[in-house]
XYZ file of C-alpha atoms in Angstrom:
680
model
C 26.237 -2.173 11.913
C 22.815 -1.070 10.717
C 21.197 -2.989 7.907
C 19.562 -1.360 4.902
C 15.778 -0.911 4.628
C 15.829 -3.175 1.579
C 17.425 -6.036 3.479
C 15.193 -5.515 6.511
C 12.058 -5.648 4.355
C 13.112 -8.860 2.626
C 14.005 -10.516 5.935
C 10.689 -9.460 7.481
C 8.655 -11.204 4.759
C 10.477 -14.516 5.052
C 13.597 -13.891 2.977
C 14.250 -13.818 -0.754
C 13.378 -17.502 -1.045
C 9.782 -16.614 -0.128
C 9.461 -13.996 -2.893
C 7.940 -15.106 -6.185
C 7.763 -11.670 -7.810
C 8.069 -7.999 -6.973
C 6.659 -4.885 -8.653
C 5.932 -1.402 -7.373
C 3.412 1.392 -7.896
C 3.602 5.070 -6.980
C 3.890 4.387 -3.249
C 3.897 0.625 -2.624
C 6.040 -2.447 -3.105
C 3.832 -5.267 -4.410
C 5.088 -8.729 -3.459
C 3.803 -12.057 -4.691
C 4.968 -14.602 -2.105
C 5.132 -18.359 -1.823
C 3.597 -18.185 1.635
C 2.313 -14.993 3.253
C 0.703 -16.694 6.239
C 3.714 -16.421 8.549
C 4.446 -12.715 8.088
C 4.285 -10.540 11.194
C 2.705 -7.332 9.882
C 3.782 -5.373 12.961
C 7.400 -6.380 12.380
C 7.253 -5.166 8.775
C 5.699 -1.861 9.847
C 8.386 -1.397 12.502
C 11.037 -0.910 9.789
C 11.822 2.841 9.699
C 11.407 3.194 5.915
C 8.003 1.463 5.928
C 4.819 3.543 6.247
C 2.515 0.541 6.448
C 1.887 -3.027 5.288
C -1.183 -4.416 3.524
C -1.765 -8.207 3.421
C -3.856 -9.268 0.413
C -5.455 -12.425 -0.908
C -3.552 -15.034 -2.880
C -0.242 -14.680 -0.968
C 0.117 -11.108 -2.154
C 1.586 -8.566 0.240
C 2.048 -4.812 -0.157
C 4.555 -2.662 1.695
C 3.800 1.079 1.689
C 6.971 3.167 1.257
C 5.781 6.509 -0.111
C 7.703 8.692 -2.529
C 10.955 6.745 -2.105
C 9.403 3.500 -3.334
C 11.420 3.317 -6.551
C 14.688 3.781 -4.663
C 13.845 1.025 -2.180
C 12.603 -1.190 -5.033
C 15.933 -0.816 -6.865
C 17.878 -1.464 -3.646
C 15.906 -4.678 -3.097
C 16.596 -5.882 -6.630
C 20.293 -5.133 -6.093
C 20.485 -7.548 -3.136
C 22.514 -10.640 -4.113
C 19.827 -13.000 -2.820
C 17.202 -11.333 -5.076
C 18.975 -12.050 -8.378
C 16.704 -14.969 -9.257
C 13.469 -13.314 -8.198
C 10.984 -12.157 -10.849
C 10.408 -8.434 -11.365
C 7.796 -6.414 -13.145
C 8.749 -7.944 -16.497
C 7.355 -11.321 -15.516
C 5.223 -10.590 -12.466
C 2.009 -10.459 -14.463
C 2.637 -13.917 -15.892
C 3.416 -15.245 -12.437
C 0.283 -13.724 -10.936
C -1.759 -15.122 -13.784
C -0.329 -18.548 -13.066
C -1.174 -18.180 -9.397
C -4.760 -17.244 -10.242
C -5.005 -20.241 -12.559
C -4.358 -22.578 -9.642
C -7.830 -22.057 -8.285
C -10.564 -19.597 -7.365
C -9.555 -16.479 -5.465
C -12.786 -15.974 -3.616
C -16.395 -15.036 -4.017
C -15.607 -11.769 -5.805
C -12.615 -12.951 -7.819
C -13.957 -11.509 -11.085
C -14.561 -8.090 -9.581
C -11.171 -8.240 -7.874
C -9.497 -8.978 -11.201
C -11.413 -6.202 -12.984
C -10.213 -3.498 -10.609
C -6.742 -5.002 -10.524
C -6.564 -4.669 -14.320
C -7.740 -1.056 -14.084
C -5.115 -0.337 -11.453
C -2.305 -1.974 -13.392
C -3.320 -0.118 -16.554
C -2.889 3.266 -14.880
C -0.231 2.486 -12.272
C 2.876 2.658 -14.515
C 1.895 6.068 -15.931
C 0.956 7.800 -12.666
C 4.328 9.540 -12.580
C 3.813 10.968 -16.065
C 0.275 12.064 -15.180
C 1.494 13.739 -11.991
C 4.287 15.541 -13.830
C 1.918 16.706 -16.561
C -0.616 17.915 -13.996
C 1.983 20.286 -12.530
C 2.600 21.805 -15.983
C -1.156 22.337 -16.252
C -1.219 23.958 -12.822
C 1.604 26.297 -13.822
C -0.269 27.363 -16.964
C -3.457 27.894 -14.951
C -1.569 30.002 -12.402
C -0.057 32.165 -15.141
C -3.516 32.702 -16.626
C -4.954 33.570 -13.205
C -2.201 36.153 -12.657
C -2.843 37.649 -16.095
C 0.588 36.769 -17.460
C -0.983 34.850 -20.375
C -4.502 34.660 -21.795
C -6.811 31.765 -20.919
C -4.562 29.012 -22.189
C -7.327 26.455 -22.763
C -10.051 28.677 -24.202
C -11.186 27.899 -27.784
C -9.464 29.993 -30.424
C -6.767 31.367 -28.069
C -3.302 31.610 -29.630
C -0.337 31.672 -27.270
C 3.030 33.266 -27.927
C 5.431 30.527 -29.212
C 7.326 30.230 -25.921
C 4.169 29.714 -23.880
C 2.736 27.477 -26.592
C 5.796 25.242 -26.253
C 5.338 25.022 -22.472
C 1.692 24.156 -23.068
C 2.781 21.247 -25.270
C 4.727 19.737 -22.359
C 1.590 18.377 -20.740
C -0.351 17.641 -23.912
C 2.011 14.848 -24.960
C 0.931 12.773 -21.954
C -2.805 13.327 -22.223
C -3.195 13.303 -26.002
C -1.409 9.963 -26.267
C -2.847 8.539 -23.056
C -4.866 5.912 -25.006
C -1.629 4.443 -26.368
C -0.128 4.174 -22.880
C -3.278 2.576 -21.479
C -3.491 0.204 -24.457
C 0.088 -0.951 -23.846
C -0.372 -1.468 -20.099
C -3.785 -3.127 -20.330
C -2.691 -5.472 -23.143
C 0.395 -6.493 -21.198
C -1.590 -6.981 -18.016
C -4.113 -9.231 -19.770
C -1.501 -11.408 -21.456
C -1.581 -9.978 -25.002
C 1.381 -8.506 -26.870
C 1.511 -4.912 -25.513
C 3.048 -3.526 -28.700
C 0.299 -5.086 -30.776
C -2.249 -3.398 -28.503
C -0.313 -0.138 -28.848
C -0.284 -0.471 -32.639
C -4.003 -1.221 -32.884
C -4.933 1.823 -30.818
C -2.482 3.983 -32.761
C -4.441 3.457 -35.996
C -7.484 5.410 -34.763
C -5.207 8.212 -33.560
C -3.444 8.769 -36.883
C -4.027 12.136 -38.585
C -5.105 10.159 -41.641
C -7.879 8.459 -39.667
C -9.167 11.804 -38.391
C -9.012 13.150 -41.967
C -11.627 10.582 -43.020
C -14.214 12.835 -41.364
C -13.719 15.273 -44.259
C -14.429 12.631 -46.904
C -17.192 13.173 -49.450
C -20.507 12.074 -48.038
C -19.362 12.160 -44.405
C -22.173 13.045 -42.013
C -21.451 14.841 -38.739
C -23.172 13.549 -35.606
C -23.183 14.198 -31.844
C -23.089 17.967 -32.234
C -20.191 17.815 -34.621
C -17.974 15.766 -32.290
C -17.990 12.777 -34.662
C -18.629 11.918 -38.270
C -20.069 8.852 -39.991
C -18.120 7.711 -43.075
C -19.029 4.840 -45.407
C -16.177 2.308 -45.692
C -16.989 -0.477 -48.168
C -20.615 0.150 -47.382
C -20.111 -0.062 -43.604
C -20.611 2.979 -41.330
C -17.360 4.076 -39.631
C -17.564 6.531 -36.752
C -14.639 8.954 -36.832
C -14.033 10.873 -33.618
C -11.196 12.270 -31.535
C -9.616 9.519 -29.426
C -7.190 11.829 -27.592
C -7.223 11.285 -23.812
C -9.745 8.450 -24.149
C -9.447 5.607 -21.632
C -12.413 3.287 -22.147
C -11.674 2.370 -25.816
C -8.141 1.043 -25.141
C -9.362 -0.872 -22.085
C -12.125 -2.569 -24.076
C -9.765 -3.213 -26.984
C -7.184 -4.845 -24.706
C -9.800 -7.146 -23.174
C -10.958 -8.387 -26.583
C -7.367 -8.615 -27.877
C -6.414 -10.810 -24.911
C -9.248 -13.241 -25.657
C -8.353 -13.313 -29.360
C -4.657 -13.864 -28.604
C -5.441 -16.757 -26.306
C -7.643 -18.361 -28.959
C -5.115 -17.892 -31.767
C -2.346 -19.489 -29.712
C -4.502 -22.581 -29.286
C -4.952 -23.131 -33.038
C -1.694 -21.787 -34.510
C 1.421 -24.010 -34.227
C 3.975 -22.579 -31.804
C 6.647 -22.575 -34.519
C 4.846 -19.835 -36.474
C 3.043 -17.981 -33.676
C 5.591 -15.152 -33.721
C 4.470 -14.236 -37.230
C 0.803 -15.092 -37.472
C -0.538 -14.282 -33.988
C 0.368 -10.560 -34.261
C -0.709 -10.404 -37.929
C -4.089 -12.045 -37.410
C -4.631 -10.088 -34.186
C -4.133 -6.807 -36.030
C -6.138 -7.990 -39.036
C -9.134 -8.654 -36.793
C -8.738 -6.038 -34.094
C -8.005 -2.905 -36.143
C -11.375 -3.006 -37.958
C -13.202 -4.207 -34.818
C -11.700 -1.350 -32.798
C -12.348 1.297 -35.451
C -15.900 0.235 -36.305
C -17.197 -1.114 -33.000
C -15.069 -0.997 -29.835
C -13.829 2.576 -30.255
C -17.265 4.184 -30.668
C -18.724 2.038 -27.867
C -15.936 3.118 -25.537
C -16.184 6.784 -26.447
C -19.952 7.182 -26.322
C -20.517 4.638 -23.577
C -18.062 6.507 -21.372
C -19.663 9.807 -22.393
C -23.037 8.433 -21.293
C -21.612 7.659 -17.844
C -20.180 11.147 -17.685
C -23.488 12.695 -18.753
C -25.322 10.688 -16.099
C -23.010 11.984 -13.371
C -23.259 15.482 -14.841
C -27.042 15.332 -14.675
C -26.802 14.534 -10.961
C -24.392 17.415 -10.464
C -26.605 19.765 -12.493
C -29.674 18.710 -10.519
C -27.997 19.336 -7.156
C -24.350 20.392 -6.871
C -24.786 20.191 -3.101
C -25.791 16.516 -3.101
C -23.075 15.637 -5.607
C -20.401 17.560 -3.695
C -21.336 15.717 -0.487
C -21.622 12.207 -1.929
C -18.284 12.194 -3.783
C -15.977 13.013 -0.831
C -17.940 10.763 1.520
C -17.731 7.852 -0.948
C -14.045 8.133 -1.797
C -12.671 6.931 1.576
C -14.419 3.613 0.931
C -13.829 3.477 -2.824
C -10.051 3.928 -2.786
C -9.218 0.867 -0.596
C -11.408 -1.276 -2.873
C -9.985 0.149 -6.115
C -13.404 1.497 -7.113
C -11.976 4.973 -7.806
C -10.259 3.911 -11.024
C -13.437 4.019 -13.150
C -14.143 7.533 -11.836
C -10.623 8.606 -12.814
C -11.393 7.414 -16.329
C -14.634 9.424 -16.317
C -12.726 12.536 -15.224
C -10.410 12.228 -18.206
C -13.372 11.672 -20.502
C -15.213 14.697 -19.104
C -12.263 16.929 -19.941
C -12.048 15.529 -23.455
C -15.775 15.668 -24.205
C -17.063 18.543 -22.038
C -13.898 20.602 -21.808
C -13.986 20.472 -18.003
C -14.445 18.049 -15.100
C -16.741 18.472 -12.095
C -15.637 15.437 -10.016
C -12.115 16.473 -9.016
C -13.251 19.478 -6.973
C -15.378 17.466 -4.502
C -12.707 14.768 -4.577
C -10.296 17.377 -3.231
C -12.414 17.620 -0.069
C -11.754 13.908 0.577
C -8.053 14.165 -0.156
C -7.472 17.107 2.156
C -9.586 15.571 4.917
C -7.360 12.510 4.538
C -4.209 14.645 4.792
C -5.658 16.599 7.719
C -6.266 13.394 9.673
C -2.657 12.439 9.000
C -1.510 15.844 10.264
C -3.495 15.254 13.455
C -1.794 11.908 13.946
C 1.568 13.584 13.384
C 0.878 16.152 16.112
C -0.119 13.421 18.562
C 2.896 11.293 17.626
C 5.216 14.229 18.324
C 3.549 14.801 21.691
C 3.825 11.127 22.613
C 7.422 10.890 21.332
C 6.339 8.035 19.073
C 9.213 8.121 16.616
C 7.872 5.390 14.347
C 4.448 6.982 13.880
C 6.065 10.397 13.550
C 8.119 9.137 10.620
C 5.149 7.371 9.045
C 2.889 10.415 9.317
C 5.568 12.826 8.078
C 6.174 10.796 4.930
C 2.468 10.312 4.295
C 1.703 14.001 4.810
C 4.462 15.077 2.423
C 3.219 12.652 -0.252
C -0.285 14.020 0.192
C 0.217 17.761 0.358
C 2.871 17.886 -2.371
C 1.807 15.004 -4.606
C -1.899 14.554 -3.914
C -1.297 10.861 -3.175
C -3.529 9.458 -0.427
C -2.344 5.831 -0.286
C 0.494 6.337 2.262
C -1.964 7.976 4.654
C -4.727 5.505 3.954
C -2.752 2.269 4.176
C -0.026 3.450 6.527
C -2.295 5.003 9.151
C -6.049 5.351 8.635
C -6.991 1.749 7.951
C -4.926 0.643 10.953
C -6.693 2.871 13.494
C -10.488 2.689 13.345
C -11.002 5.903 15.326
C -9.658 8.012 12.439
C -12.304 7.284 9.801
C -15.307 8.934 11.529
C -13.282 12.118 12.144
C -12.001 12.123 8.582
C -15.545 11.712 7.227
C -16.623 14.839 9.099
C -13.845 16.705 7.299
C -15.069 15.279 3.976
C -18.608 16.424 4.770
C -17.580 19.967 5.709
C -15.547 20.443 2.533
C -18.257 18.931 0.359
C -20.967 21.166 1.846
C -18.872 24.280 1.203
C -18.247 23.283 -2.428
C -21.920 22.385 -2.927
C -23.260 25.589 -1.399
C -20.817 27.551 -3.547
C -22.222 26.017 -6.724
C -19.494 23.432 -7.354
C -15.884 23.542 -8.507
C -14.578 22.507 -11.919
C -11.193 22.135 -13.579
C -10.147 22.097 -17.218
C -7.461 19.453 -16.737
C -6.797 16.175 -14.941
C -4.675 17.013 -11.897
C -3.762 15.444 -8.565
C -5.459 17.329 -5.739
C -2.518 18.732 -3.776
C -1.398 22.137 -2.516
C 0.515 22.663 -5.761
C -2.531 22.141 -7.994
C -5.006 24.503 -6.290
C -4.530 27.115 -9.066
C -5.777 24.577 -11.656
C -9.346 24.774 -10.306
C -11.954 27.281 -11.352
C -13.262 29.425 -8.489
C -9.959 29.131 -6.634
C -11.160 30.939 -3.452
C -14.107 28.559 -3.006
C -11.962 25.475 -3.598
C -9.177 26.721 -1.302
C -11.630 27.470 1.510
C -13.292 24.067 1.118
C -10.105 21.997 1.175
C -8.697 24.063 4.054
C -11.895 23.428 6.007
C -11.678 19.698 5.253
C -8.034 19.580 6.305
C -8.329 21.457 9.586
C -11.651 19.873 10.593
C -10.212 16.370 10.313
C -6.923 17.436 11.897
C -8.527 19.106 14.932
C -10.985 16.262 15.525
C -8.185 13.691 15.476
C -6.076 15.793 17.858
C -8.995 16.302 20.273
C -10.215 12.707 20.314
C -6.998 10.817 19.591
C -6.544 8.016 17.111
C -5.691 5.181 19.502
C -8.153 2.915 21.254
C -7.565 2.363 25.010
C -5.783 -0.916 24.228
C -3.590 0.740 21.609
C -2.775 3.579 24.011
C -1.587 1.057 26.593
C 0.469 -0.756 24.004
C 2.030 2.494 22.760
C 2.893 3.533 26.317
C 4.477 0.154 26.966
C 6.470 0.375 23.758
C 7.698 3.855 24.674
C 8.800 2.543 28.067
C 10.586 -0.318 26.349
C 12.342 1.987 23.906
C 13.423 4.264 26.751
C 14.731 1.374 28.839
C 16.589 -0.133 25.919
C 18.170 3.213 25.109
C 19.297 3.506 28.734
C 20.659 -0.025 28.586
C 22.804 0.850 25.575
C 24.652 3.420 27.664
C 24.835 1.293 30.800
C 28.187 -0.282 31.751
C 28.744 -3.825 30.505
C 27.456 -6.262 33.083
C 29.862 -8.341 35.058
C 29.323 -12.094 35.133
C 26.223 -12.766 37.226
C 24.031 -15.716 38.052
C 20.424 -15.008 37.148
C 18.998 -18.304 38.270
C 21.602 -20.889 39.193
C 24.890 -20.653 37.325
C 28.577 -21.308 37.512
C 31.014 -18.508 36.950
C 33.107 -20.400 34.437
C 33.305 -23.657 32.571
C 36.719 -25.355 32.593
C 38.558 -28.325 31.124
C 41.551 -30.117 32.646
C 44.979 -29.109 31.277
C 48.139 -31.220 31.027
C 49.898 -29.160 33.651
C 47.086 -29.791 36.101
C 45.676 -26.248 35.876
C 42.214 -25.143 34.672
C 41.860 -23.574 31.216
C 39.015 -21.055 30.722
C 36.621 -22.173 27.983
C 33.590 -19.867 28.385
C 32.212 -17.432 30.908
C 28.598 -18.145 31.745
C 26.878 -14.866 32.464
C 23.535 -16.383 33.328
C 21.459 -19.519 33.378
C 17.870 -18.437 32.900
C 15.151 -20.506 34.497
C 11.958 -21.570 32.749
C 9.094 -19.085 33.242
C 6.454 -21.794 32.851
C 6.145 -25.506 33.497
C 6.086 -27.558 30.305
C 7.962 -29.434 27.575
C 11.011 -27.808 25.985
C 10.674 -27.134 22.234
C 13.859 -26.322 20.247
C 13.688 -22.877 18.691
C 13.686 -24.151 15.098
C 10.586 -26.233 15.882
C 8.490 -23.323 17.196
C 5.471 -23.139 14.820
C 6.019 -19.540 13.707
C 8.841 -18.579 11.297
C 9.244 -15.170 12.913
C 10.419 -16.979 16.051
C 11.876 -20.194 14.625
C 14.229 -18.307 12.299
C 15.609 -16.225 15.156
C 14.332 -12.955 13.702
C 13.051 -11.696 17.069
C 15.731 -13.242 19.272
C 17.415 -16.485 20.338
C 16.280 -19.006 22.910
C 13.804 -21.892 23.096
C 10.112 -22.642 23.226
C 8.119 -24.254 26.008
C 4.866 -26.142 25.438
C 3.143 -25.361 28.763
C 1.612 -27.949 31.039
C 0.930 -25.283 33.673
C -1.286 -22.224 33.341
C 0.839 -19.444 34.857
C 3.878 -17.619 33.467
C 6.401 -16.297 36.015
C 9.317 -13.895 35.814
C 12.430 -16.062 35.258
C 14.670 -13.666 37.219
C 14.828 -10.250 38.853
C 14.399 -7.269 36.570
C 12.025 -4.668 35.177
C 8.915 -5.119 33.027
C 9.400 -3.160 29.809
C 6.329 -4.373 27.945
C 3.199 -6.013 29.342
C 0.677 -6.319 26.546
C -2.902 -5.723 27.744
C -3.880 -8.813 25.764
C -1.585 -10.883 27.994
C 0.137 -12.604 25.076
C 3.593 -11.032 25.352
C 5.976 -9.615 27.953
C 9.286 -7.823 27.559
C 11.712 -7.872 30.496
C 15.057 -6.258 31.240
C 16.801 -8.630 33.648
C 19.373 -7.383 36.100
C 22.659 -7.659 34.284
C 21.426 -6.339 30.931
C 19.687 -9.346 29.362
C 16.546 -8.374 27.428
C 13.882 -11.068 27.234
C 10.648 -11.695 25.406
C 8.122 -14.232 26.660
C 5.403 -14.745 24.048
C 2.508 -16.814 25.400
C 1.298 -18.969 22.507
C 1.316 -18.333 18.754
C -1.049 -15.712 17.266
C -2.849 -15.471 20.615
C -2.961 -11.698 20.193
C -6.048 -12.405 18.074
C -7.925 -13.401 21.233
C -7.783 -9.737 22.306
C -7.105 -10.713 25.925
C -9.809 -13.364 26.229
C -8.573 -16.117 28.528
C -5.646 -14.060 29.923
C -5.315 -12.478 33.366
C -2.368 -10.057 33.356
C -0.669 -9.585 36.745
C 1.908 -6.868 35.979
C 2.246 -3.666 34.002
C 5.064 -1.885 32.193
C 7.516 -0.337 34.654
C 6.935 -2.878 37.450
C 9.872 -4.379 39.305
C 9.730 -8.183 39.420
C 11.691 -10.897 41.168
C 12.255 -14.488 40.120
C 8.913 -16.246 40.527
C 6.706 -13.125 40.261
C 3.538 -14.121 38.333
C 3.235 -12.297 34.999
C 0.015 -13.800 33.634
C -2.326 -16.735 34.008
C -4.124 -18.142 30.989
C -7.078 -20.401 30.287
C -5.791 -23.329 28.231
C -9.267 -24.378 27.138
C -10.074 -21.014 25.558
C -6.765 -20.877 23.647
C -6.996 -24.465 22.428
C -10.660 -24.119 21.475
C -9.735 -21.087 19.337
C -7.193 -23.271 17.522
C -4.004 -21.495 18.629
C -0.768 -23.178 19.638
C 0.282 -22.774 23.276
C 4.002 -23.102 22.499
C 5.622 -20.183 24.303
C 8.867 -18.751 22.868
C 11.292 -17.617 25.587
C 13.873 -15.430 23.856
C 16.893 -13.241 24.520
C 16.233 -10.260 22.250
C 19.675 -8.618 22.463
C 21.853 -11.672 21.663
C 24.559 -9.629 19.894
C 25.746 -8.376 23.277
C 26.665 -11.896 24.309
C 28.783 -14.768 23.103
C 26.088 -17.414 22.709
C 22.514 -18.179 23.696
C 22.137 -21.922 24.257
C 19.328 -24.306 25.117
C 20.063 -25.701 28.594
C 17.383 -28.380 28.942
C 15.301 -30.941 27.100
C 12.076 -32.707 27.951
C 9.976 -31.590 30.889
C 10.966 -28.531 32.945
C 9.445 -27.061 36.076
C 9.255 -23.330 36.773
C 12.790 -22.121 37.577
C 14.596 -25.114 36.027
C 17.584 -24.159 33.864
C 16.277 -23.336 30.362
C 18.751 -21.007 28.605
C 22.464 -20.416 29.099
C 23.954 -17.022 28.203
C 27.719 -16.775 27.801
C 29.983 -13.766 27.486
C 31.741 -12.775 24.266
């Protein structure tokens, strides 16, 4: 019976007992684990629902799911073993506690900064995406002449269209409140206090202060200076602003921490919020708010000056920079600038060139999909299909980036060419702008000004990257060999499923049955021994639960034993066919005559040696007999690199049999009985 993706994911990361906390973003499950060192990333990525896996620092681990992430997240939380695991409600506190244990690395501060930015936007990405489609619809209607220019100053829409136009404004007008809540929560302050502080400067009454007697307009009428008890108060429009709530939340978090140190815990519930608001509302209104608004505007003006000086240079730099900015989280500040541009300038000039990067990214994924279909690589086909759908329909690049591109180094250069082509077209055409913050997907093309230029540019980016990936491939020679071996293994295993059940057979030396004396003097059948498998290498037997890798010791891959080699050659334990022979020499998959599937994994983590110290003697598809050499290895190289030589010898289809038992202890020679396989 097939297991669920939720259960498979939890098992692949060490079980529920290894999970400290779990949250999710638009495409990824974000785990905080007790110990992430033993996770086999390839095993996680082999789960059909998983598009990719991303190990991170501090025992954090991300699993890329795509658009179905919320469904899988809820299924995981519904597992009985996950009942005591923390979720998003407490994950921030847990992560904060983990960070407090010690330094997180040389760039811990920068890491935290971008993590805060990410977590401030992450929960509202769905609302932003939904609102962007309403904007696109309004832009399309205006382009077709159904309605007048919906965003032009002084334009009045018919009530029905005006109501539709309000559907997106609720998200963007009140965006500062959402960001204030998320950022305050992320930094350890009361999120509703942060929400309330930011709400003050968004009240109609606050904006009305600009009309007070003696008010002086500044910044081309975009703000007014009002005297409050002799102090100058800058009154401006905080709609869609991002920098002010982020700055406010940072200061609020510091103030909250300080107040909790000096106020007795018995009265903190009352006085910490009160004093926080008493201090932060004036500080935000008089100082933080204006700094955020005009500081962000200065950044926007700086970027605008570059774009005005040379749209071509700007349109080339942005798409070429994004493929490196997104994995590092450096794109979040630019997203904030985009929102600020729309609020202050009435349009944004960054999203157009950014579209060249996005569509080059999606084009590279499409190229991988074509190659996966040709190669009958079902796992990559599924990964690429999900990533491409998330990209073209939602404008979300993470499934492509983390699920495919960062795993295969040949993709990036081809993708960058696509970015360059699209950027050059946009630059030569004078640039592309948009009057709203949208996700760059097929559905949002109508939201951009100069639609033909933008459409041509993103199409060129898409097909350039796609064609280059198809022509050159995305796999290195080693990865091609591994993929071919895996395909052979999958084919052989599929054939084995439809093969007749094997009759009892001796693989090495075996007895047909095991008996016990009966009272009547006859033999009573206890178990049928299908095979006694000989040791493939000379060494010391290690019980499976003592193998120094939880993926093997917990029986996740299969059942059997380990051998700590004293020899330097691994032999086939019995007659059969080689299904997988890794070019690195660290692992071999065999289908023995009689239907037993075996894995011989030479050492722990020795794949990291990339074949150094290994001399592979066979290839996938070869026929072997008992005693055929599979690989020789250099013990000195492996030990000098710090890797364990313990070699798991496993039956990987144990459910077909009654039991898989250790048949020896201590020292074994090649061919000595090692594993006993009995019938059901």
